[in-house]
Amino acid sequence: MKKSDFYYDLPEELIAQHPIEPRDSSRLMHLDKKTGEVEHLHFYDIVDLLHEGDCLILNNTRVLPARLYGVKEETGAVVEFLLLNQHDAHTWEVMAGPGKKAREGAKFTFGEGILKAEIKEVLENGNRIAEFSYEGNFYNVLDKIGEMPLPHYIKEKLENKERYQTVYSKELGSAAAPTAGLHFTPELLQKIKDKGVKIGFVTLHVGIGTFRPVKTENIEEHKMHSEHYMIPAETADIINETKKNGGRVIAVGTTCCRTLESVCQAKGKVCEYDDWTSIFIYPGYEFKCIDGLITNFHLPESTLIMLVSAFCGYEHTMNAYKIAVEEKYRFFSFGDAMAIL
């Protein structure tokens, strides 16, 4: 298939710039996986779409306040760092901008001196290896001076950092939020449990590559970024028990979907596992684990809309997006949701 097959026209005013309050009051499109029929609901109605004996799988990753603004020690020029991958206690791979100011040996100061960095290496892909110096705990320093790495299409400043975290976030390490989970509240999760739906957690640390565009017209030539994931034994047991009893396994977000499909691809079943994945799911893929998917509305021509098309069918998916635009749903990270069941 071609990248252009996944294009749709989106008016800029439909890109959500801020989260809705309360979290579960966002709109929810119910898309029937078999028929393609669409129903317009609110996210708190998700309880009615779930059945006793189903299980809901959530990604409990927590977003790092990974965007840092500082100055070059030598000149005072302003610089921006985005933390990508931690190599050891003091060393990270970062994106630095403007890049010409971040040559090897360059030194920077952040937060009026509570964090300092030196560029140790410039990588082939343009990223930098930076060594940081600080007192105390690095993550405490980040909490004080770091900003949330919101996607480029969100122009408004986020006043409350926690609104770019799920209410169940726990394992620190993501460069972006698993946004399908932003709609849940503790009260809604309790209602879901009370209905007899089991809830399990996996961890996939979302990389900044999630925003990387597909550049090849033939989508099969696209190279996916790699992300680390973990599935605990408890969650594997919930999934396997659900399958055994005829219930549905419903992934909350493309990150959960990729995690569960990755372990099935690697091990042939869902089990306790810790690995890296670069799985690319597009139409033609045969799903091995999930029976349902809750997800937000994704960018045109992105790997995420390709994944949704693989799960629900290309025609159903693109028609649902056409309807979402016509009905003025809110799109992307802080936008509305879709339940494909």
mmCIF file of C-alpha atoms in Angstrom:
data_model
loop_
_atom_site.group_PDB
_atom_site.id
_atom_site.type_symbol
_atom_site.label_atom_id
_atom_site.label_comp_id
_atom_site.label_asym_id
_atom_site.label_seq_id
_atom_site.Cartn_x
_atom_site.Cartn_y
_atom_site.Cartn_z
ATOM 1 C CA MET A 1 0.000 0.000 0.000
ATOM 2 C CA LYS A 2 1.022 3.602 -0.494
ATOM 3 C CA LYS A 3 1.519 6.235 2.170
ATOM 4 C CA SER A 4 -0.912 8.491 0.310
ATOM 5 C CA ASP A 5 -3.660 5.886 0.784
ATOM 6 C CA PHE A 6 -3.770 6.984 4.430
ATOM 7 C CA TYR A 7 -4.121 10.703 3.819
ATOM 8 C CA TYR A 8 -7.210 12.596 4.956
ATOM 9 C CA ASP A 9 -7.888 16.316 5.019
ATOM 10 C CA LEU A 10 -7.994 17.710 8.573
ATOM 11 C CA PRO A 11 -8.940 21.337 9.331
ATOM 12 C CA GLU A 12 -6.392 22.810 11.741
ATOM 13 C CA GLU A 13 -9.107 23.938 14.169
ATOM 14 C CA LEU A 14 -9.916 20.261 14.922
ATOM 15 C CA ILE A 15 -6.446 19.641 16.414
ATOM 16 C CA ALA A 16 -7.040 19.692 20.186
ATOM 17 C CA GLN A 17 -4.778 22.217 21.904
ATOM 18 C CA HIS A 18 -5.712 21.422 25.497
ATOM 19 C CA PRO A 19 -7.222 18.505 27.446
ATOM 20 C CA ILE A 20 -10.930 18.470 28.254
ATOM 21 C CA GLU A 21 -12.199 18.385 31.846
ATOM 22 C CA PRO A 22 -13.139 16.030 33.321
ATOM 23 C CA ARG A 23 -10.991 13.493 31.519
ATOM 24 C CA ASP A 24 -13.818 11.076 30.717
ATOM 25 C CA SER A 25 -16.131 13.721 29.218
ATOM 26 C CA SER A 26 -14.381 13.642 25.839
ATOM 27 C CA ARG A 27 -16.339 12.231 22.919
ATOM 28 C CA LEU A 28 -16.096 8.567 21.982
ATOM 29 C CA MET A 29 -16.757 7.118 18.561
ATOM 30 C CA HIS A 30 -17.806 3.468 18.755
ATOM 31 C CA LEU A 31 -16.728 1.799 15.528
ATOM 32 C CA ASP A 32 -18.139 -1.679 14.932
ATOM 33 C CA LYS A 33 -15.183 -3.780 13.848
ATOM 34 C CA LYS A 34 -17.302 -6.125 11.715
ATOM 35 C CA THR A 35 -19.795 -3.768 10.052
ATOM 36 C CA GLY A 36 -18.012 -0.416 10.143
ATOM 37 C CA GLU A 37 -21.098 1.194 11.701
ATOM 38 C CA VAL A 38 -20.444 4.276 13.820
ATOM 39 C CA GLU A 39 -22.070 5.344 17.087
ATOM 40 C CA HIS A 40 -21.415 8.698 18.821
ATOM 41 C CA LEU A 41 -20.943 8.507 22.598
ATOM 42 C CA HIS A 42 -18.924 10.039 25.439
ATOM 43 C CA PHE A 43 -15.900 8.332 26.912
ATOM 44 C CA TYR A 44 -17.672 7.525 30.193
ATOM 45 C CA ASP A 45 -20.001 5.321 28.095
ATOM 46 C CA ILE A 46 -17.094 2.907 27.571
ATOM 47 C CA VAL A 47 -18.433 0.928 30.533
ATOM 48 C CA ASP A 48 -21.503 -0.018 28.469
ATOM 49 C CA LEU A 49 -19.349 -1.315 25.598
ATOM 50 C CA LEU A 50 -17.386 -3.690 27.837
ATOM 51 C CA HIS A 51 -18.660 -7.108 28.880
ATOM 52 C CA GLU A 52 -18.174 -9.077 32.068
ATOM 53 C CA GLY A 53 -15.230 -11.412 31.425
ATOM 54 C CA ASP A 54 -13.368 -8.983 29.156
ATOM 55 C CA CYS A 55 -9.975 -7.612 30.115
ATOM 56 C CA LEU A 56 -8.632 -4.128 29.548
ATOM 57 C CA ILE A 57 -4.863 -3.735 29.106
ATOM 58 C CA LEU A 58 -3.284 -0.369 29.935
ATOM 59 C CA ASN A 59 0.225 1.048 29.458
ATOM 60 C CA ASN A 60 1.482 2.378 32.808
ATOM 61 C CA THR A 61 4.496 4.244 31.424
ATOM 62 C CA ARG A 62 5.106 7.725 32.813
ATOM 63 C CA VAL A 63 6.318 10.651 30.690
ATOM 64 C CA LEU A 64 9.588 12.326 31.537
ATOM 65 C CA PRO A 65 9.526 16.150 31.620
ATOM 66 C CA ALA A 66 12.203 15.684 28.983
ATOM 67 C CA ARG A 67 12.302 19.109 27.295
ATOM 68 C CA LEU A 68 15.010 21.369 28.738
ATOM 69 C CA TYR A 69 15.717 25.011 27.906
ATOM 70 C CA GLY A 70 19.117 26.400 28.769
ATOM 71 C CA VAL A 71 22.039 28.497 27.592
ATOM 72 C CA LYS A 72 25.440 27.826 26.095
ATOM 73 C CA GLU A 73 28.040 28.670 28.745
ATOM 74 C CA GLU A 74 30.455 30.322 26.306
ATOM 75 C CA THR A 75 27.989 32.639 24.542
ATOM 76 C CA GLY A 76 24.706 32.685 26.474
ATOM 77 C CA ALA A 77 22.854 31.497 23.345
ATOM 78 C CA VAL A 78 19.541 29.776 24.079
ATOM 79 C CA VAL A 79 19.393 26.019 23.439
ATOM 80 C CA GLU A 80 16.744 23.303 23.697
ATOM 81 C CA PHE A 81 17.462 19.692 24.645
ATOM 82 C CA LEU A 82 15.047 16.786 24.320
ATOM 83 C CA LEU A 83 16.082 13.707 26.309
ATOM 84 C CA LEU A 84 15.707 10.504 24.265
ATOM 85 C CA ASN A 85 17.559 7.492 25.705
ATOM 86 C CA GLN A 86 19.485 7.120 28.951
ATOM 87 C CA HIS A 87 22.867 5.414 28.508
ATOM 88 C CA ASP A 88 24.011 5.507 32.153
ATOM 89 C CA ALA A 89 23.443 7.549 35.333
ATOM 90 C CA HIS A 90 24.816 10.761 33.797
ATOM 91 C CA THR A 91 24.726 10.209 30.035
ATOM 92 C CA TRP A 92 21.783 10.604 27.641
ATOM 93 C CA GLU A 93 21.178 10.661 23.935
ATOM 94 C CA VAL A 94 19.485 13.993 23.209
ATOM 95 C CA MET A 95 18.111 16.059 20.358
ATOM 96 C CA ALA A 96 19.637 19.518 20.559
ATOM 97 C CA GLY A 97 18.536 22.651 18.796
ATOM 98 C CA PRO A 98 19.942 24.653 17.203
ATOM 99 C CA GLY A 99 22.362 21.839 16.378
ATOM 100 C CA LYS A 100 25.222 24.135 15.326
ATOM 101 C CA LYS A 101 25.457 25.352 18.926
ATOM 102 C CA ALA A 102 25.823 21.794 20.239
ATOM 103 C CA ARG A 103 29.118 20.682 18.785
ATOM 104 C CA GLU A 104 31.373 18.203 20.569
ATOM 105 C CA GLY A 105 32.840 19.780 23.711
ATOM 106 C CA ALA A 106 30.141 22.473 23.990
ATOM 107 C CA LYS A 107 28.885 23.122 27.542
ATOM 108 C CA PHE A 108 25.410 24.182 28.627
ATOM 109 C CA THR A 109 23.619 25.315 31.775
ATOM 110 C CA PHE A 110 19.960 24.678 32.656
ATOM 111 C CA GLY A 111 17.748 25.939 35.476
ATOM 112 C CA GLU A 112 20.170 28.686 36.556
ATOM 113 C CA GLY A 113 22.943 26.178 37.116
ATOM 114 C CA ILE A 114 21.225 23.279 38.883
ATOM 115 C CA LEU A 115 21.893 21.149 35.792
ATOM 116 C CA LYS A 116 24.886 21.282 33.447
ATOM 117 C CA ALA A 117 25.733 19.318 30.316
ATOM 118 C CA GLU A 118 28.661 18.726 27.972
ATOM 119 C CA ILE A 119 28.333 17.302 24.456
ATOM 120 C CA LYS A 120 30.518 14.195 24.252
ATOM 121 C CA GLU A 121 29.647 12.995 20.759
ATOM 122 C CA VAL A 122 27.649 13.973 17.685
ATOM 123 C CA LEU A 123 25.911 10.922 16.196
ATOM 124 C CA GLU A 124 25.346 10.189 12.507
ATOM 125 C CA ASN A 125 21.605 10.804 12.861
ATOM 126 C CA GLY A 126 22.260 14.299 14.248
ATOM 127 C CA ASN A 127 21.470 13.442 17.869
ATOM 128 C CA ARG A 128 24.021 14.161 20.572
ATOM 129 C CA ILE A 129 25.465 12.221 23.490
ATOM 130 C CA ALA A 130 25.393 14.576 26.490
ATOM 131 C CA GLU A 131 26.942 14.068 29.924
ATOM 132 C CA PHE A 132 25.028 15.806 32.727
ATOM 133 C CA SER A 133 26.254 17.000 36.109
ATOM 134 C CA TYR A 134 23.962 17.852 39.018
ATOM 135 C CA GLU A 135 23.489 17.392 42.748
ATOM 136 C CA GLY A 136 20.999 14.930 44.191
ATOM 137 C CA ASN A 137 18.516 12.939 42.085
ATOM 138 C CA PHE A 138 18.413 13.580 38.337
ATOM 139 C CA TYR A 139 14.658 12.990 38.129
ATOM 140 C CA ASN A 140 13.990 15.470 40.933
ATOM 141 C CA VAL A 141 16.015 18.033 38.977
ATOM 142 C CA LEU A 142 13.959 17.238 35.855
ATOM 143 C CA ASP A 143 10.720 17.718 37.799
ATOM 144 C CA LYS A 144 11.868 21.208 38.780
ATOM 145 C CA ILE A 145 13.065 22.520 35.418
ATOM 146 C CA GLY A 146 11.892 20.123 32.691
ATOM 147 C CA GLU A 147 8.826 20.648 30.526
ATOM 148 C CA MET A 148 6.549 18.030 29.017
ATOM 149 C CA PRO A 149 7.627 17.057 25.475
ATOM 150 C CA LEU A 150 4.293 17.900 23.895
ATOM 151 C CA PRO A 151 3.920 17.067 20.188
ATOM 152 C CA HIS A 152 4.761 19.820 17.688
ATOM 153 C CA TYR A 153 1.097 20.329 16.743
ATOM 154 C CA ILE A 154 0.167 21.476 20.287
ATOM 155 C CA LYS A 155 0.951 25.194 20.410
ATOM 156 C CA GLU A 156 -0.624 26.089 23.777
ATOM 157 C CA LYS A 157 1.399 25.823 26.982
ATOM 158 C CA LEU A 158 0.312 23.037 29.359
ATOM 159 C CA GLU A 159 -0.305 24.515 32.813
ATOM 160 C CA ASN A 160 -0.631 21.212 34.683
ATOM 161 C CA LYS A 161 2.030 18.589 33.833
ATOM 162 C CA GLU A 162 -0.170 15.791 35.184
ATOM 163 C CA ARG A 163 -2.673 16.290 32.365
ATOM 164 C CA TYR A 164 -0.115 14.745 30.001
ATOM 165 C CA GLN A 165 0.071 11.694 32.286
ATOM 166 C CA THR A 166 -2.474 8.912 32.677
ATOM 167 C CA VAL A 167 -3.960 8.573 36.182
ATOM 168 C CA TYR A 168 -2.291 5.142 36.423
ATOM 169 C CA SER A 169 1.163 6.184 35.150
ATOM 170 C CA LYS A 170 3.917 4.581 37.195
ATOM 171 C CA GLU A 171 7.059 3.555 35.284
ATOM 172 C CA LEU A 172 9.098 6.635 34.322
ATOM 173 C CA GLY A 173 10.670 6.568 30.870
ATOM 174 C CA SER A 174 8.484 7.857 28.007
ATOM 175 C CA ALA A 175 9.121 10.751 25.642
ATOM 176 C CA ALA A 176 5.388 10.937 24.875
ATOM 177 C CA ALA A 177 2.165 9.916 26.601
ATOM 178 C CA PRO A 178 0.126 6.824 25.671
ATOM 179 C CA THR A 179 -2.699 9.217 24.888
ATOM 180 C CA ALA A 180 -5.624 6.774 24.632
ATOM 181 C CA GLY A 181 -5.271 6.344 28.385
ATOM 182 C CA LEU A 182 -5.630 10.058 29.161
ATOM 183 C CA HIS A 183 -9.449 9.681 29.134
ATOM 184 C CA PHE A 184 -9.635 7.388 32.164
ATOM 185 C CA THR A 185 -10.382 8.581 35.701
ATOM 186 C CA PRO A 186 -9.963 6.493 38.884
ATOM 187 C CA GLU A 187 -13.762 6.450 39.232
ATOM 188 C CA LEU A 188 -14.263 5.185 35.677
ATOM 189 C CA LEU A 189 -11.664 2.436 36.174
ATOM 190 C CA GLN A 190 -13.512 1.357 39.327
ATOM 191 C CA LYS A 191 -16.829 1.166 37.439
ATOM 192 C CA ILE A 192 -15.135 -1.009 34.818
ATOM 193 C CA LYS A 193 -13.804 -3.361 37.517
ATOM 194 C CA ASP A 194 -17.220 -3.466 39.195
ATOM 195 C CA LYS A 195 -18.690 -4.701 35.911
ATOM 196 C CA GLY A 196 -16.433 -7.758 36.048
ATOM 197 C CA VAL A 197 -13.775 -6.569 33.620
ATOM 198 C CA LYS A 198 -10.196 -7.437 34.615
ATOM 199 C CA ILE A 199 -7.559 -4.708 34.283
ATOM 200 C CA GLY A 200 -3.920 -5.476 33.523
ATOM 201 C CA PHE A 201 -0.860 -3.313 32.952
ATOM 202 C CA VAL A 202 2.062 -3.472 30.557
ATOM 203 C CA THR A 203 4.868 -0.958 30.120
ATOM 204 C CA LEU A 204 6.047 0.372 26.780
ATOM 205 C CA HIS A 205 8.203 3.471 26.952
ATOM 206 C CA VAL A 206 7.029 5.617 24.057
ATOM 207 C CA GLY A 207 9.926 6.975 21.995
ATOM 208 C CA ILE A 208 9.990 10.314 20.207
ATOM 209 C CA GLY A 209 10.050 8.234 17.013
ATOM 210 C CA THR A 210 6.292 7.817 17.461
ATOM 211 C CA PHE A 211 6.027 11.253 15.769
ATOM 212 C CA ARG A 212 8.451 10.373 12.973
ATOM 213 C CA PRO A 213 6.682 10.656 9.602
ATOM 214 C CA VAL A 214 6.602 7.877 7.043
ATOM 215 C CA LYS A 215 8.849 9.149 4.252
ATOM 216 C CA THR A 216 8.665 6.243 1.812
ATOM 217 C CA GLU A 217 5.671 6.104 -0.545
ATOM 218 C CA ASN A 218 5.717 2.300 -0.332
ATOM 219 C CA ILE A 219 4.873 1.820 3.360
ATOM 220 C CA GLU A 220 6.622 -1.565 3.519
ATOM 221 C CA GLU A 221 9.950 0.240 3.094
ATOM 222 C CA HIS A 222 9.427 2.310 6.266
ATOM 223 C CA LYS A 223 11.806 1.487 9.149
ATOM 224 C CA MET A 224 10.163 1.648 12.577
ATOM 225 C CA HIS A 225 11.883 3.054 15.654
ATOM 226 C CA SER A 226 12.578 0.675 18.549
ATOM 227 C CA GLU A 227 10.904 0.883 21.983
ATOM 228 C CA HIS A 228 11.374 -1.027 25.225
ATOM 229 C CA TYR A 229 8.453 -2.969 26.690
ATOM 230 C CA MET A 230 7.731 -5.197 29.689
ATOM 231 C CA ILE A 231 4.858 -7.593 30.383
ATOM 232 C CA PRO A 232 4.540 -8.814 33.992
ATOM 233 C CA ALA A 233 3.423 -12.374 34.772
ATOM 234 C CA GLU A 234 0.238 -11.093 36.422
ATOM 235 C CA THR A 235 -0.898 -9.372 33.209
ATOM 236 C CA ALA A 236 -0.005 -12.388 31.075
ATOM 237 C CA ASP A 237 -2.147 -14.538 33.398
ATOM 238 C CA ILE A 238 -5.112 -12.123 33.090
ATOM 239 C CA ILE A 239 -4.918 -12.203 29.283
ATOM 240 C CA ASN A 240 -4.564 -15.971 29.037
ATOM 241 C CA GLU A 241 -7.417 -16.559 31.490
ATOM 242 C CA THR A 242 -9.626 -14.124 29.545
ATOM 243 C CA LYS A 243 -8.891 -15.910 26.267
ATOM 244 C CA LYS A 244 -9.529 -19.310 27.857
ATOM 245 C CA ASN A 245 -12.949 -18.182 29.123
ATOM 246 C CA GLY A 246 -14.021 -16.611 25.827
ATOM 247 C CA GLY A 247 -13.623 -12.971 26.881
ATOM 248 C CA ARG A 248 -12.158 -10.170 24.791
ATOM 249 C CA VAL A 249 -8.680 -8.693 25.216
ATOM 250 C CA ILE A 250 -8.999 -4.942 24.670
ATOM 251 C CA ALA A 251 -5.860 -2.866 24.257
ATOM 252 C CA VAL A 252 -5.953 0.754 25.371
ATOM 253 C CA GLY A 253 -3.816 2.513 22.793
ATOM 254 C CA THR A 254 -1.532 1.513 19.972
ATOM 255 C CA THR A 255 1.334 1.089 22.468
ATOM 256 C CA CYS A 256 -0.528 -1.694 24.289
ATOM 257 C CA CYS A 257 -1.473 -3.247 20.963
ATOM 258 C CA ARG A 258 2.155 -3.224 19.792
ATOM 259 C CA THR A 259 3.322 -4.668 23.117
ATOM 260 C CA LEU A 260 0.905 -7.603 23.086
ATOM 261 C CA GLU A 261 1.403 -8.366 19.410
ATOM 262 C CA SER A 262 5.187 -8.148 19.849
ATOM 263 C CA VAL A 263 5.331 -10.756 22.615
ATOM 264 C CA CYS A 264 3.087 -13.086 20.576
ATOM 265 C CA GLN A 265 5.374 -12.638 17.593
ATOM 266 C CA ALA A 266 8.478 -13.306 19.706
ATOM 267 C CA LYS A 267 7.211 -16.119 21.955
ATOM 268 C CA GLY A 268 4.118 -17.472 20.218
ATOM 269 C CA LYS A 269 1.974 -16.619 23.250
ATOM 270 C CA VAL A 270 1.470 -13.945 25.903
ATOM 271 C CA CYS A 271 3.884 -14.482 28.783
ATOM 272 C CA GLU A 272 6.088 -12.530 31.161
ATOM 273 C CA TYR A 273 8.621 -10.808 28.908
ATOM 274 C CA ASP A 274 11.032 -7.896 28.674
ATOM 275 C CA ASP A 275 12.344 -6.837 25.268
ATOM 276 C CA TRP A 276 12.617 -4.162 22.572
ATOM 277 C CA THR A 277 10.178 -3.970 19.687
ATOM 278 C CA SER A 278 10.192 -2.312 16.291
ATOM 279 C CA ILE A 279 7.000 -4.033 15.110
ATOM 280 C CA PHE A 280 5.244 -2.233 12.253
ATOM 281 C CA ILE A 281 1.574 -3.159 11.901
ATOM 282 C CA TYR A 282 -0.183 -2.234 8.653
ATOM 283 C CA PRO A 283 -3.020 -3.762 6.570
ATOM 284 C CA GLY A 284 -2.428 -7.440 5.913
ATOM 285 C CA TYR A 285 -1.117 -8.087 9.431
ATOM 286 C CA GLU A 286 -2.823 -10.987 11.239
ATOM 287 C CA PHE A 287 -3.532 -10.091 14.871
ATOM 288 C CA LYS A 288 -2.532 -12.743 17.364
ATOM 289 C CA CYS A 289 -3.788 -11.303 20.661
ATOM 290 C CA ILE A 290 -6.111 -8.310 20.764
ATOM 291 C CA ASP A 291 -9.857 -8.401 20.142
ATOM 292 C CA GLY A 292 -10.599 -4.718 20.672
ATOM 293 C CA LEU A 293 -8.778 -1.385 20.562
ATOM 294 C CA ILE A 294 -9.384 1.965 22.256
ATOM 295 C CA THR A 295 -7.390 4.708 20.583
ATOM 296 C CA ASN A 296 -7.314 8.404 19.729
ATOM 297 C CA PHE A 297 -7.521 9.844 16.217
ATOM 298 C CA HIS A 298 -4.107 9.818 14.542
ATOM 299 C CA LEU A 299 -2.166 11.942 12.066
ATOM 300 C CA PRO A 300 -2.724 11.432 8.336
ATOM 301 C CA GLU A 301 -0.201 9.022 6.748
ATOM 302 C CA SER A 302 1.156 7.973 10.174
ATOM 303 C CA THR A 303 2.124 4.444 11.241
ATOM 304 C CA LEU A 304 -0.647 4.679 13.856
ATOM 305 C CA ILE A 305 -3.503 5.165 11.382
ATOM 306 C CA MET A 306 -1.969 2.264 9.433
ATOM 307 C CA LEU A 307 -2.164 0.097 12.565
ATOM 308 C CA VAL A 308 -5.823 1.022 13.101
ATOM 309 C CA SER A 309 -6.550 0.225 9.434
ATOM 310 C CA ALA A 310 -4.914 -3.175 9.885
ATOM 311 C CA PHE A 311 -7.159 -3.913 12.863
ATOM 312 C CA CYS A 312 -10.483 -2.568 11.626
ATOM 313 C CA GLY A 313 -10.060 -2.704 7.871
ATOM 314 C CA TYR A 314 -8.921 0.090 5.589
ATOM 315 C CA GLU A 315 -12.367 1.107 4.299
ATOM 316 C CA HIS A 316 -13.987 1.126 7.747
ATOM 317 C CA THR A 317 -11.121 3.168 9.214
ATOM 318 C CA MET A 318 -10.947 5.848 6.533
ATOM 319 C CA ASN A 319 -14.727 6.196 6.520
ATOM 320 C CA ALA A 320 -14.721 6.619 10.311
ATOM 321 C CA TYR A 321 -12.109 9.376 10.015
ATOM 322 C CA LYS A 322 -14.215 11.102 7.337
ATOM 323 C CA ILE A 323 -17.195 11.025 9.709
ATOM 324 C CA ALA A 324 -15.037 12.259 12.616
ATOM 325 C CA VAL A 325 -14.012 15.327 10.581
ATOM 326 C CA GLU A 326 -17.610 15.988 9.517
ATOM 327 C CA GLU A 327 -18.816 15.665 13.129
ATOM 328 C CA LYS A 328 -15.986 17.910 14.349
ATOM 329 C CA TYR A 329 -14.343 15.437 16.708
ATOM 330 C CA ARG A 330 -11.182 16.707 18.428
ATOM 331 C CA PHE A 331 -8.024 15.106 17.028
ATOM 332 C CA PHE A 332 -4.643 13.829 18.256
ATOM 333 C CA SER A 333 -3.091 13.702 21.734
ATOM 334 C CA PHE A 334 -5.599 15.821 23.690
ATOM 335 C CA GLY A 335 -8.470 14.887 21.400
ATOM 336 C CA ASP A 336 -11.405 12.459 21.457
ATOM 337 C CA ALA A 337 -11.282 8.673 21.310
ATOM 338 C CA MET A 338 -12.453 5.748 19.231
ATOM 339 C CA ALA A 339 -13.434 2.300 20.545
ATOM 340 C CA ILE A 340 -13.124 -0.418 17.920
ATOM 341 C CA LEU A 341 -15.116 -3.369 19.225
#
